[in-house]
JSON list of C-alpha atoms and ligand atoms in Angstrom, two decimals:
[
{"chain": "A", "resi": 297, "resn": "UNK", "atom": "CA", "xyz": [55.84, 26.22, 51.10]},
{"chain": "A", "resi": 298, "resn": "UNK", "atom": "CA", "xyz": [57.84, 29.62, 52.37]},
{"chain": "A", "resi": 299, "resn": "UNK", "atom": "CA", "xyz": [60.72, 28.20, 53.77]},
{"chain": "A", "resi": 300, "resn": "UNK", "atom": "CA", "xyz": [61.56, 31.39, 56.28]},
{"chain": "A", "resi": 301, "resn": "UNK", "atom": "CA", "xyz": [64.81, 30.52, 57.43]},
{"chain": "A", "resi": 302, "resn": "UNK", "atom": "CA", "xyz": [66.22, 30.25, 53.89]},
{"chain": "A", "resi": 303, "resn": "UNK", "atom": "CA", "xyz": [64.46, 33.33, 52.70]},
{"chain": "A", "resi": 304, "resn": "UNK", "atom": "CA", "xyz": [65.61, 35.41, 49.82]},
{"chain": "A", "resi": 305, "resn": "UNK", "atom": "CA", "xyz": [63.88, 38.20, 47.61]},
{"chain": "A", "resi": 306, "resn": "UNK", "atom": "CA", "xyz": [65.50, 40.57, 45.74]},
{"chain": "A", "resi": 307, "resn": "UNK", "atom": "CA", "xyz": [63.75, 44.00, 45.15]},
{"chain": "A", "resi": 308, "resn": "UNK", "atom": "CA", "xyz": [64.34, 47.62, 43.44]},
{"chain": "A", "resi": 309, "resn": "UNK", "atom": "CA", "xyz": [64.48, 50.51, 45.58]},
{"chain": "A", "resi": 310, "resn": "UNK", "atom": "CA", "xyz": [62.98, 53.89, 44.50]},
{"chain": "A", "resi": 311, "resn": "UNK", "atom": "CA", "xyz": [66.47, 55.41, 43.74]},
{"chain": "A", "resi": 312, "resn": "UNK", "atom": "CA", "xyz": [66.99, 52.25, 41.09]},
{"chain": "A", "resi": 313, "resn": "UNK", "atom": "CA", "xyz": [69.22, 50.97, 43.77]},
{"chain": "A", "resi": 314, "resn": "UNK", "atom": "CA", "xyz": [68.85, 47.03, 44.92]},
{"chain": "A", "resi": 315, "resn": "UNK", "atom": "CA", "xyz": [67.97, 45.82, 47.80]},
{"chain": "A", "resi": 316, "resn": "UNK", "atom": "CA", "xyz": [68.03, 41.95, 49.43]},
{"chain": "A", "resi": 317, "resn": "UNK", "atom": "CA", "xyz": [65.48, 41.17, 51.52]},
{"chain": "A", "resi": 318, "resn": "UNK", "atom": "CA", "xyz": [66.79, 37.61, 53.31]},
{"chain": "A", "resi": 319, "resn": "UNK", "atom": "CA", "xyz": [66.38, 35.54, 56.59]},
{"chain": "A", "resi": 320, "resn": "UNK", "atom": "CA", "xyz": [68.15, 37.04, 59.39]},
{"chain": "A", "resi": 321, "resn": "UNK", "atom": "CA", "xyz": [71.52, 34.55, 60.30]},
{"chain": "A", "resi": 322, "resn": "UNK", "atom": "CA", "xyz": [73.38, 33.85, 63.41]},
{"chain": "A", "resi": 323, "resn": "UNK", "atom": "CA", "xyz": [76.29, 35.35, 61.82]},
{"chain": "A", "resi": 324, "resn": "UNK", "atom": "CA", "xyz": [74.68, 38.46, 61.42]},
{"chain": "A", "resi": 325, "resn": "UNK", "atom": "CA", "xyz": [75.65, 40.03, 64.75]},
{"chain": "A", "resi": 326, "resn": "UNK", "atom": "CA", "xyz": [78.39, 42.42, 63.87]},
{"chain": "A", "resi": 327, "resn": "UNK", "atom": "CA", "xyz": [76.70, 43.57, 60.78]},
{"chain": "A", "resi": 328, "resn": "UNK", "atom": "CA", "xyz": [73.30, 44.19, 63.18]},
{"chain": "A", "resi": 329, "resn": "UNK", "atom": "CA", "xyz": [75.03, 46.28, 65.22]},
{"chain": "A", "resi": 330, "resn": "UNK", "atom": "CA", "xyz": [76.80, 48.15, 63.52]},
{"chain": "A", "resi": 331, "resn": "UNK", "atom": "CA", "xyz": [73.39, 49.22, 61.70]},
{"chain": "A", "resi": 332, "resn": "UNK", "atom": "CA", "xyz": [72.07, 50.33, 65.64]},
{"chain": "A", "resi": 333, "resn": "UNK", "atom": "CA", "xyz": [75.70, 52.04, 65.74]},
{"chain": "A", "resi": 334, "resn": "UNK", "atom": "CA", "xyz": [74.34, 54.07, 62.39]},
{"chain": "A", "resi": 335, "resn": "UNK", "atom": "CA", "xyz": [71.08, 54.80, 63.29]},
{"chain": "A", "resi": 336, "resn": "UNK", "atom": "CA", "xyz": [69.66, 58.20, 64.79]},
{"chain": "A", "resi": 337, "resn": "UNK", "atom": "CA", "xyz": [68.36, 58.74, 68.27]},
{"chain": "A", "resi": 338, "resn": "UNK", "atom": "CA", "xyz": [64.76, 59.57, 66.83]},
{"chain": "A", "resi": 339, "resn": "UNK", "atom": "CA", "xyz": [64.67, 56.16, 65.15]},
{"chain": "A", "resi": 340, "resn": "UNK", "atom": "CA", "xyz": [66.37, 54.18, 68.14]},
{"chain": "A", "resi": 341, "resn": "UNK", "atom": "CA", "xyz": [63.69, 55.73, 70.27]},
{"chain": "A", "resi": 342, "resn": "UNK", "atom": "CA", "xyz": [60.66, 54.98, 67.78]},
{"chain": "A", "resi": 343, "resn": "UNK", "atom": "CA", "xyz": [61.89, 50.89, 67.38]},
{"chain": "A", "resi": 344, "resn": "UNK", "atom": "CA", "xyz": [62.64, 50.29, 71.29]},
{"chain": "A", "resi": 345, "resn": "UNK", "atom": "CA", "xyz": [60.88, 53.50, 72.56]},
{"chain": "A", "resi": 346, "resn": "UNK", "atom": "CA", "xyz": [64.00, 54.42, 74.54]},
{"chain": "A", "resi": 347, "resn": "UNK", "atom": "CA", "xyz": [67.25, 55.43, 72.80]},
{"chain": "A", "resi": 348, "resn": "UNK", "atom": "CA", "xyz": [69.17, 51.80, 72.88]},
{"chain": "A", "resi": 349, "resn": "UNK", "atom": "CA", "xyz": [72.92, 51.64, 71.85]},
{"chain": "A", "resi": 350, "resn": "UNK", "atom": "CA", "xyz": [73.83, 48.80, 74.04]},
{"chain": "A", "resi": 351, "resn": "UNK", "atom": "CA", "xyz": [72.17, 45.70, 74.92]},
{"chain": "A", "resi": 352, "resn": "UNK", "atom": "CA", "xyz": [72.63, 42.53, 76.95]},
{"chain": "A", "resi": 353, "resn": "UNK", "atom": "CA", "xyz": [74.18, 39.48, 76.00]},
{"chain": "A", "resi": 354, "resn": "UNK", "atom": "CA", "xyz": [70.97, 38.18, 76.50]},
{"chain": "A", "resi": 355, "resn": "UNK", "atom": "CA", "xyz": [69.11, 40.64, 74.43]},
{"chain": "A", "resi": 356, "resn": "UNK", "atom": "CA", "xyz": [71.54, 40.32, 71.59]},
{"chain": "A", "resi": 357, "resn": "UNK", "atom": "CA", "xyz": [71.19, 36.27, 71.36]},
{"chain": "A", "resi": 358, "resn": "UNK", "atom": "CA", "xyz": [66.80, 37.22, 71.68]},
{"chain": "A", "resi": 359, "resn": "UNK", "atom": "CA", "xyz": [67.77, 39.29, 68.71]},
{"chain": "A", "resi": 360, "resn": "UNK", "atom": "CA", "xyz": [69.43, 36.55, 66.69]},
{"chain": "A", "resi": 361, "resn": "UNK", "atom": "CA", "xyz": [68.42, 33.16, 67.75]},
{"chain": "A", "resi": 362, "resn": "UNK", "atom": "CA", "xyz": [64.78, 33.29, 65.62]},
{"chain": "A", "resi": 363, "resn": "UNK", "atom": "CA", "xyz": [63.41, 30.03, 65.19]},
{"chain": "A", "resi": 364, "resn": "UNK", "atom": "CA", "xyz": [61.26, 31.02, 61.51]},
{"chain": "A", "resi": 365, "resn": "UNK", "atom": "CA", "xyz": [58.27, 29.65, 63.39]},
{"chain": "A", "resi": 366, "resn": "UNK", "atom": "CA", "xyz": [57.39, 31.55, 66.40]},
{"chain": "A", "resi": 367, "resn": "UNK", "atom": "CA", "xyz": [60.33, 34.49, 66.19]},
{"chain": "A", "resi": 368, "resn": "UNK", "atom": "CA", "xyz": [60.92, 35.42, 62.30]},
{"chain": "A", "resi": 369, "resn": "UNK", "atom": "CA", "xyz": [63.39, 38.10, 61.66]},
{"chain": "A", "resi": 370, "resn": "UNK", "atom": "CA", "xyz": [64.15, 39.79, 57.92]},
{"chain": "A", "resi": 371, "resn": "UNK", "atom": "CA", "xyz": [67.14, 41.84, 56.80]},
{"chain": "A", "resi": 372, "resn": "UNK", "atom": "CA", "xyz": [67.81, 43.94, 54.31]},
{"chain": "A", "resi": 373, "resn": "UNK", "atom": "CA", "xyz": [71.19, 44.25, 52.65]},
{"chain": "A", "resi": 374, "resn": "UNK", "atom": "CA", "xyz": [72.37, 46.78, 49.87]},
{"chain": "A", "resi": 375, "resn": "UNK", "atom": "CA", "xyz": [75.47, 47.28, 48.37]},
{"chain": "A", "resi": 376, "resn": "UNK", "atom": "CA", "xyz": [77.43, 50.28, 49.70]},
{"chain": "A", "resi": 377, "resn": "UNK", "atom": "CA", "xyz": [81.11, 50.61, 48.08]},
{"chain": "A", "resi": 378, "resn": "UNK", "atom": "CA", "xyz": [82.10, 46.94, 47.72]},
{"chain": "A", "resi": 379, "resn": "UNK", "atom": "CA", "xyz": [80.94, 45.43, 50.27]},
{"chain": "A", "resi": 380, "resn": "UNK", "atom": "CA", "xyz": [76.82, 44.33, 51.56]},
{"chain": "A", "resi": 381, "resn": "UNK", "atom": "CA", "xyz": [75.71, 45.56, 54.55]},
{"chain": "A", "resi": 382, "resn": "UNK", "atom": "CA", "xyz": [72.61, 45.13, 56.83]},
{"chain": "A", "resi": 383, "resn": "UNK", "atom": "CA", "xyz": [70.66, 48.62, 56.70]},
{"chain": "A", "resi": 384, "resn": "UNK", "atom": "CA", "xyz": [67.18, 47.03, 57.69]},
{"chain": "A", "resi": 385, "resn": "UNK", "atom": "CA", "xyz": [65.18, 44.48, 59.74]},
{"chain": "A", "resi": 386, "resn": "UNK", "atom": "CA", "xyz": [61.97, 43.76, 60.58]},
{"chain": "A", "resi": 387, "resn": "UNK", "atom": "CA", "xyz": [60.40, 40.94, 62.48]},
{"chain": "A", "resi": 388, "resn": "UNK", "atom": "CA", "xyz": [57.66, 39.70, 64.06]},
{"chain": "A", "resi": 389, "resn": "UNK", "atom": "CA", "xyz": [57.09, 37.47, 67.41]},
{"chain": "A", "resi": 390, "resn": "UNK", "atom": "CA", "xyz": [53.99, 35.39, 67.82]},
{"chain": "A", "resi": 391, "resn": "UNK", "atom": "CA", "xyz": [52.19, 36.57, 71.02]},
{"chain": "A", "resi": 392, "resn": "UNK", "atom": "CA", "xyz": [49.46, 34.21, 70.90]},
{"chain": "A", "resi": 393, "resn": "UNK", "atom": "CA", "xyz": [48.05, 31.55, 68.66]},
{"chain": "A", "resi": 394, "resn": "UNK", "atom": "CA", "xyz": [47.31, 33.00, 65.57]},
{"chain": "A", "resi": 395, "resn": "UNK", "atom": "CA", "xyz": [48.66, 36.54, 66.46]},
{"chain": "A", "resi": 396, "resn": "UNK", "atom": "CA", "xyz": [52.16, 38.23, 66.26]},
{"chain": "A", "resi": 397, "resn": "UNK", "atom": "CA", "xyz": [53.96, 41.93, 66.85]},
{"chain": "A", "resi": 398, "resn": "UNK", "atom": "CA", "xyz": [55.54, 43.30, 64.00]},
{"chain": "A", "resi": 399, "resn": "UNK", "atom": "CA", "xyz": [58.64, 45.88, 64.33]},
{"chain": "A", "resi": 400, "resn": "UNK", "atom": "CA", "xyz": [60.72, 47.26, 61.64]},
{"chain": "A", "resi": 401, "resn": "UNK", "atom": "CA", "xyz": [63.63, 49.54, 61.52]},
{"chain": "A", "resi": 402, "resn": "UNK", "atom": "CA", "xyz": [66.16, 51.24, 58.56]},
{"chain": "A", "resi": 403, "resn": "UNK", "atom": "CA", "xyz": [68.80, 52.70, 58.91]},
{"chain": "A", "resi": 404, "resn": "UNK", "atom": "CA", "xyz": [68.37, 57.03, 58.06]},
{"chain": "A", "resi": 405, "resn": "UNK", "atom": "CA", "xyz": [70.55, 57.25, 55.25]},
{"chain": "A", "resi": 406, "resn": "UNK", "atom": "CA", "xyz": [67.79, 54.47, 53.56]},
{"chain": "A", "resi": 407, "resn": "UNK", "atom": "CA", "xyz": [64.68, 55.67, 54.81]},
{"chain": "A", "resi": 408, "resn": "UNK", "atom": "CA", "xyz": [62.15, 56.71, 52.28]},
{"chain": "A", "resi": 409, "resn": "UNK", "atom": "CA", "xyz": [63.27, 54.35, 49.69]},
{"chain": "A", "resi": 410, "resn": "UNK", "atom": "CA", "xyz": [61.02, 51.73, 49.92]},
{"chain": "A", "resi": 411, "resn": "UNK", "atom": "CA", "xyz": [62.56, 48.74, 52.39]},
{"chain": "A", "resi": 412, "resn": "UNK", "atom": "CA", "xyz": [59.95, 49.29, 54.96]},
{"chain": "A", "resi": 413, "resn": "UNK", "atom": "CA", "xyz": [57.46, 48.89, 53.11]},
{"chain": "A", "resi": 414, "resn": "UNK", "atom": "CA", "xyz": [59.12, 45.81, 51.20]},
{"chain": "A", "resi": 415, "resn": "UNK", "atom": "CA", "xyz": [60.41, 44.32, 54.46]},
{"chain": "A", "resi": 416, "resn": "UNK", "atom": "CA", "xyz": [56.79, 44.38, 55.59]},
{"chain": "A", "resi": 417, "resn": "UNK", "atom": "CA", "xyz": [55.21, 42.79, 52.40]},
{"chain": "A", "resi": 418, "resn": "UNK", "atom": "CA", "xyz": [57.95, 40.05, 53.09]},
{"chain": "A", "resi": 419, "resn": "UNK", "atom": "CA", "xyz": [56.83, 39.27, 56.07]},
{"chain": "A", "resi": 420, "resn": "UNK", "atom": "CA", "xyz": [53.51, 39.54, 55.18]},
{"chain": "A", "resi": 421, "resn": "UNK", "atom": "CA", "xyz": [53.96, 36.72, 53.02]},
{"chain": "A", "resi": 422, "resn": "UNK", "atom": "CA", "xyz": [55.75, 34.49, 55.61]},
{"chain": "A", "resi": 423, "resn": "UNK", "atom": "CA", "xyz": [52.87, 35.77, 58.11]},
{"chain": "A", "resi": 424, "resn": "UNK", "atom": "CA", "xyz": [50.30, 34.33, 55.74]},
{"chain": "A", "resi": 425, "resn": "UNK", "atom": "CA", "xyz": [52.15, 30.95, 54.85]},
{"chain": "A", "resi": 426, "resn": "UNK", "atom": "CA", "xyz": [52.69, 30.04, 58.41]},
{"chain": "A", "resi": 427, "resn": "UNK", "atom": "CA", "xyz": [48.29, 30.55, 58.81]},
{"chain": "A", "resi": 428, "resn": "UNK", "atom": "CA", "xyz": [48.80, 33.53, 60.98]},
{"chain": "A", "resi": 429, "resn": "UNK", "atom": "CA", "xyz": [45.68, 36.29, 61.46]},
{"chain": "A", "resi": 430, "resn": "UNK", "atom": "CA", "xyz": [46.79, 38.76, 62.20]},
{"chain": "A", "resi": 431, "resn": "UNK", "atom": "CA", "xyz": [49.85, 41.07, 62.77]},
{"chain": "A", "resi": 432, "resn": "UNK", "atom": "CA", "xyz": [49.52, 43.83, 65.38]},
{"chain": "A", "resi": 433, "resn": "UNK", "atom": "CA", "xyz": [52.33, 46.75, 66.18]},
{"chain": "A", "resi": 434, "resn": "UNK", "atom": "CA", "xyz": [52.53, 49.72, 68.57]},
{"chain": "A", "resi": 435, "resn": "UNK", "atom": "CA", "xyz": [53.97, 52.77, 66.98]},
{"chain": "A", "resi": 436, "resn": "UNK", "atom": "CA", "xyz": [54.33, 56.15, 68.12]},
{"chain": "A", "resi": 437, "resn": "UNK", "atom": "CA", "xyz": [51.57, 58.67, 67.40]},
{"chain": "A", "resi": 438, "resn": "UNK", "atom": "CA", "xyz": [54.12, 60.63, 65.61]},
{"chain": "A", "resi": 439, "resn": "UNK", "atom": "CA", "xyz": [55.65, 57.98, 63.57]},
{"chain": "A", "resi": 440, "resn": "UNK", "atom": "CA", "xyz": [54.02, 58.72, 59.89]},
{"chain": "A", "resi": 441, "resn": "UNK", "atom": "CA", "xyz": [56.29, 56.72, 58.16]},
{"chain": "A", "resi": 442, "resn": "UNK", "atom": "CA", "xyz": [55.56, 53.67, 59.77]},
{"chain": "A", "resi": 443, "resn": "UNK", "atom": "CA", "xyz": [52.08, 54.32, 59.92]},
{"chain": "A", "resi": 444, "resn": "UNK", "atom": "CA", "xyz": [52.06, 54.89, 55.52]},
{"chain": "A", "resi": 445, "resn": "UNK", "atom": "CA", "xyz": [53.95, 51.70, 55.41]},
{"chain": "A", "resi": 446, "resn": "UNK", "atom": "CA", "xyz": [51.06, 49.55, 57.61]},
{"chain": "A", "resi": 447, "resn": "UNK", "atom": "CA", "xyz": [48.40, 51.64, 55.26]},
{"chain": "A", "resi": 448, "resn": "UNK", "atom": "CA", "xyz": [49.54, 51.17, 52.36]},
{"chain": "A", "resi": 449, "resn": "UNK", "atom": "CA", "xyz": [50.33, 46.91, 52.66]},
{"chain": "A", "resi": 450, "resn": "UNK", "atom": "CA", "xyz": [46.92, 46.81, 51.89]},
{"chain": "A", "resi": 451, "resn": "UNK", "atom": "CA", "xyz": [46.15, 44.85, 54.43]},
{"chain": "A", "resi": 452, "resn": "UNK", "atom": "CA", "xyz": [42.45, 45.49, 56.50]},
{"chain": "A", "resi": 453, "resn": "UNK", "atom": "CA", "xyz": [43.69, 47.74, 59.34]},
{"chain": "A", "resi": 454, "resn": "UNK", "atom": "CA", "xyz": [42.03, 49.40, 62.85]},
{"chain": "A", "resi": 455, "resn": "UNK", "atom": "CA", "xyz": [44.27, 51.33, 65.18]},
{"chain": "A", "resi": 456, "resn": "UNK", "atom": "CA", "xyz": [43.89, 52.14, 69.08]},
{"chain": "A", "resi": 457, "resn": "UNK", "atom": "CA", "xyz": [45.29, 55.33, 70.32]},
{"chain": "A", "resi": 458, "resn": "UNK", "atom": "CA", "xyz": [45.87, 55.13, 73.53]},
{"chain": "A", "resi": 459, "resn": "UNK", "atom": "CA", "xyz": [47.78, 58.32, 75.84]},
{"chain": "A", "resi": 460, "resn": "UNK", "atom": "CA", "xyz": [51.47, 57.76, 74.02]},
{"chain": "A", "resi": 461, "resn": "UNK", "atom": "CA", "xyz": [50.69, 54.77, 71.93]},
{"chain": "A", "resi": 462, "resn": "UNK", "atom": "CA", "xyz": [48.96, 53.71, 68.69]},
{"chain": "A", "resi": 463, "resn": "UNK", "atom": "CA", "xyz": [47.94, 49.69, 68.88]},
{"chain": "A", "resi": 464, "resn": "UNK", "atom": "CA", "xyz": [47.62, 48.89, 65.18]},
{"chain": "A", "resi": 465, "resn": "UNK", "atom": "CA", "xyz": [46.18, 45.56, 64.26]},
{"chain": "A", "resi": 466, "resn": "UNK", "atom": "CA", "xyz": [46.67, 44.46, 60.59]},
{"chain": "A", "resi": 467, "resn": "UNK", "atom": "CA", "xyz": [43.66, 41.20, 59.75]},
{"chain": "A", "resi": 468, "resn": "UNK", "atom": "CA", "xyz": [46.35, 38.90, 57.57]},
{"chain": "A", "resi": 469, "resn": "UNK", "atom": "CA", "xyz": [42.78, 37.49, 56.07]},
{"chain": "B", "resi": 742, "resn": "COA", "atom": "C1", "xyz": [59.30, 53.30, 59.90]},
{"chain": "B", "resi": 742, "resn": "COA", "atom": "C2", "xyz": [60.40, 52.80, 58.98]},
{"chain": "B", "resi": 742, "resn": "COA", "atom": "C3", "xyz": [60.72, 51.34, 59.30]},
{"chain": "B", "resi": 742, "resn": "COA", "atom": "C4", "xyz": [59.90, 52.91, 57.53]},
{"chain": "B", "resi": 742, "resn": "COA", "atom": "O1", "xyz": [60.93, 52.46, 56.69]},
{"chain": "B", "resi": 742, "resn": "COA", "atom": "P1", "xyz": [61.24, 53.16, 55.30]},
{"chain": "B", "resi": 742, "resn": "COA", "atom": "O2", "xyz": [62.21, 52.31, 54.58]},
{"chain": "B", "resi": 742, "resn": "COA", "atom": "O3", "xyz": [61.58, 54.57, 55.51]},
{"chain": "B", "resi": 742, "resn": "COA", "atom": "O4", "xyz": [59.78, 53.04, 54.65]},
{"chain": "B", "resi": 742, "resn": "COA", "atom": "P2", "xyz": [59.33, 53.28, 53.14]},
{"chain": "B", "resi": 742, "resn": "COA", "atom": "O5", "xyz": [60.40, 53.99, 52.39]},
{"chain": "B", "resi": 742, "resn": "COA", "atom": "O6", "xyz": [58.84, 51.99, 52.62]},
{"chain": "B", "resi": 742, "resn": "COA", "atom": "O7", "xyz": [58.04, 54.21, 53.33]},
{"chain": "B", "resi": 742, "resn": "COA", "atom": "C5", "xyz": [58.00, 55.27, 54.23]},
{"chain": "B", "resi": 742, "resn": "COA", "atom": "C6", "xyz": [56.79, 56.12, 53.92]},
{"chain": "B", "resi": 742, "resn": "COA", "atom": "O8", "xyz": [56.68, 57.14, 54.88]},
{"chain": "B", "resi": 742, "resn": "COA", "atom": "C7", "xyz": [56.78, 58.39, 54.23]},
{"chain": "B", "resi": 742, "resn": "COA", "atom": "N1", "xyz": [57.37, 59.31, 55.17]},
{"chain": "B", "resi": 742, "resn": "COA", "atom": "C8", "xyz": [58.60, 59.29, 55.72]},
{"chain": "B", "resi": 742, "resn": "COA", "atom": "N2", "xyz": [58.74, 60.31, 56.57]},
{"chain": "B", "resi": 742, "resn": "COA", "atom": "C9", "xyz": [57.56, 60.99, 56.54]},
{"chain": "B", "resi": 742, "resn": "COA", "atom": "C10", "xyz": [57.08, 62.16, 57.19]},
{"chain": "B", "resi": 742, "resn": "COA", "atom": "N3", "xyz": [57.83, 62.83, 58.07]},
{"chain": "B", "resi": 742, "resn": "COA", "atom": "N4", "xyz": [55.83, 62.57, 56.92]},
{"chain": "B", "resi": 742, "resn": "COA", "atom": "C11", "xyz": [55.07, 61.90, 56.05]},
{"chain": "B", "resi": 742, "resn": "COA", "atom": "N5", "xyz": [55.46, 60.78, 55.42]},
{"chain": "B", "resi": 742, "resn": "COA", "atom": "C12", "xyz": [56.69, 60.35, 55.66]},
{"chain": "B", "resi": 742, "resn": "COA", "atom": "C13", "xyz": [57.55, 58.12, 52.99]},
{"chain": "B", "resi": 742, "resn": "COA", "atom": "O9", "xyz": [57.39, 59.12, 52.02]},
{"chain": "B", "resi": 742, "resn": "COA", "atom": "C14", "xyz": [56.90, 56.82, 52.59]},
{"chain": "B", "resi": 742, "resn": "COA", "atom": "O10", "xyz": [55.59, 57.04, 52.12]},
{"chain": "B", "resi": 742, "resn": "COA", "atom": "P3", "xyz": [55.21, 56.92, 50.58]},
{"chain": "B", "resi": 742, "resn": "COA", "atom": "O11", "xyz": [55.36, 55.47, 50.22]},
{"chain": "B", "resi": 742, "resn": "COA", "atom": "O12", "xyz": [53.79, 57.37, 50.53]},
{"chain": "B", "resi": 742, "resn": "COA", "atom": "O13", "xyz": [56.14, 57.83, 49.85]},
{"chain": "B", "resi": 742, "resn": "COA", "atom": "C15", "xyz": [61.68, 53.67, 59.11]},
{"chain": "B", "resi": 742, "resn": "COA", "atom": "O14", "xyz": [61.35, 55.01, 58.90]},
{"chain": "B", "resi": 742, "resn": "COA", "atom": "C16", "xyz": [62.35, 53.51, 60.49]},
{"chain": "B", "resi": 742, "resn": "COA", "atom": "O15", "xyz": [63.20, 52.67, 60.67]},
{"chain": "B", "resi": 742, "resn": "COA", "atom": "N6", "xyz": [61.98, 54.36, 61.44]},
{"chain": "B", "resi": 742, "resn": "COA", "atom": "C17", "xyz": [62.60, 54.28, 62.78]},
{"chain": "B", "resi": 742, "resn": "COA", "atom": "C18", "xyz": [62.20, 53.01, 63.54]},
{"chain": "B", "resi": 742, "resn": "COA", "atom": "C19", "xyz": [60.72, 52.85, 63.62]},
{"chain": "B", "resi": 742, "resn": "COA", "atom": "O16", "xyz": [59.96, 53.81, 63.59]},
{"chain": "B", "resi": 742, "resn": "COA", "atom": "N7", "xyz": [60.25, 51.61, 63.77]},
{"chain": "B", "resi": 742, "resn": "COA", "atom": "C20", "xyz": [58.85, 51.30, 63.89]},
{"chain": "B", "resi": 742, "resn": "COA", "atom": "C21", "xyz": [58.59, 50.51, 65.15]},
{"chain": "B", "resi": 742, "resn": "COA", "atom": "S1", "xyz": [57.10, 49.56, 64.96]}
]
């Protein structure tokens, strides 16, 4: 048995560089924003579809209080100088029985190397262990990194395209 809330993995990225994919903790807050603080305005806009900097007190405490059943919430930390910070997260909400959205985001100065896709094989695995179905996501039509990392899990996939919008379900079995 996955046990999400303690969850650790360590990975290689493609520049040899290491990579800790772990359970998002309460104590993560400063270290979570300061990875929205570092990220561009095209990737802001292609996680929250608007260009967030600030959120609520509200939304911040959505962000962190996960409960590893029906909210689950990965990070993923690298070294950078001497000390580990958060430069990735992705997470998925159950939206009905059986069913959850998936959303990722890295920071640009790690894109490319590899944490999407291993933050989404992740919580793949957590996905399948808790008996889920299937995973579903709505991406940008323009977002082909994103949409490589959902075709290349390997998982059975159909997408949607609807006027700004791509619906892509992911069948978990
Ligand atoms: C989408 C995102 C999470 C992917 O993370 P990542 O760490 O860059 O992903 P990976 O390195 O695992 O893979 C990205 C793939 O896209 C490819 N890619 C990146 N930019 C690309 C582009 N402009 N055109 C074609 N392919 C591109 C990479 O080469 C790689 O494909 P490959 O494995 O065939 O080489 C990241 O780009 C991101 O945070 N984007 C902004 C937020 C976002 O879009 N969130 C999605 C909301 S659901």
């Amino acid at each position: 048995m996955l046990q999400a809330a303690q969850y650790s993995a360590n990975e290689t990225l493609r520049n040899g560089g290491r990579v800790e994919i772990r359970a998002l903790k309460p104590e993560d807050q400063t270290d979570l924003i300061a990875a929205v603080g570092r990220s561009s305005a095209q990737s802001l806009y292609r996680r929250f579809f608007g260009v967030r900097r600030n959120f609520t007190q509200q939304e911040i405490e959505y962000f962190l209080n996960v409960d590893f059943v029906n909210h689950v919430a990965l990070v993923a930390v690298v070294e950078e100088g001497d000390h580990p910070a958060i430069v990735g997260g992705g997470r998925y909400v159950v939206v009905q029985p059986g069913k959850a959205e998936i959303a990722f985001a890295v920071v640009d100065q790690h894109q490319g190397q590899g944490i999407g896709a291993a933050l989404m094989r992740h919580l793949t695995a957590i996905a399948r262990e808790a008996g889920l179905k299937e995973l579903t996501a709505e991406v940008l039509p323009d977002n082909i990194s994103m949409l490589k990392v959902f075709e290349k899990s390997g998982l059975r996939l159909s997408t949607q395209r609807e006027s700004q919008v791509v619906h892509v379900t992911l069948q978990l079995f």
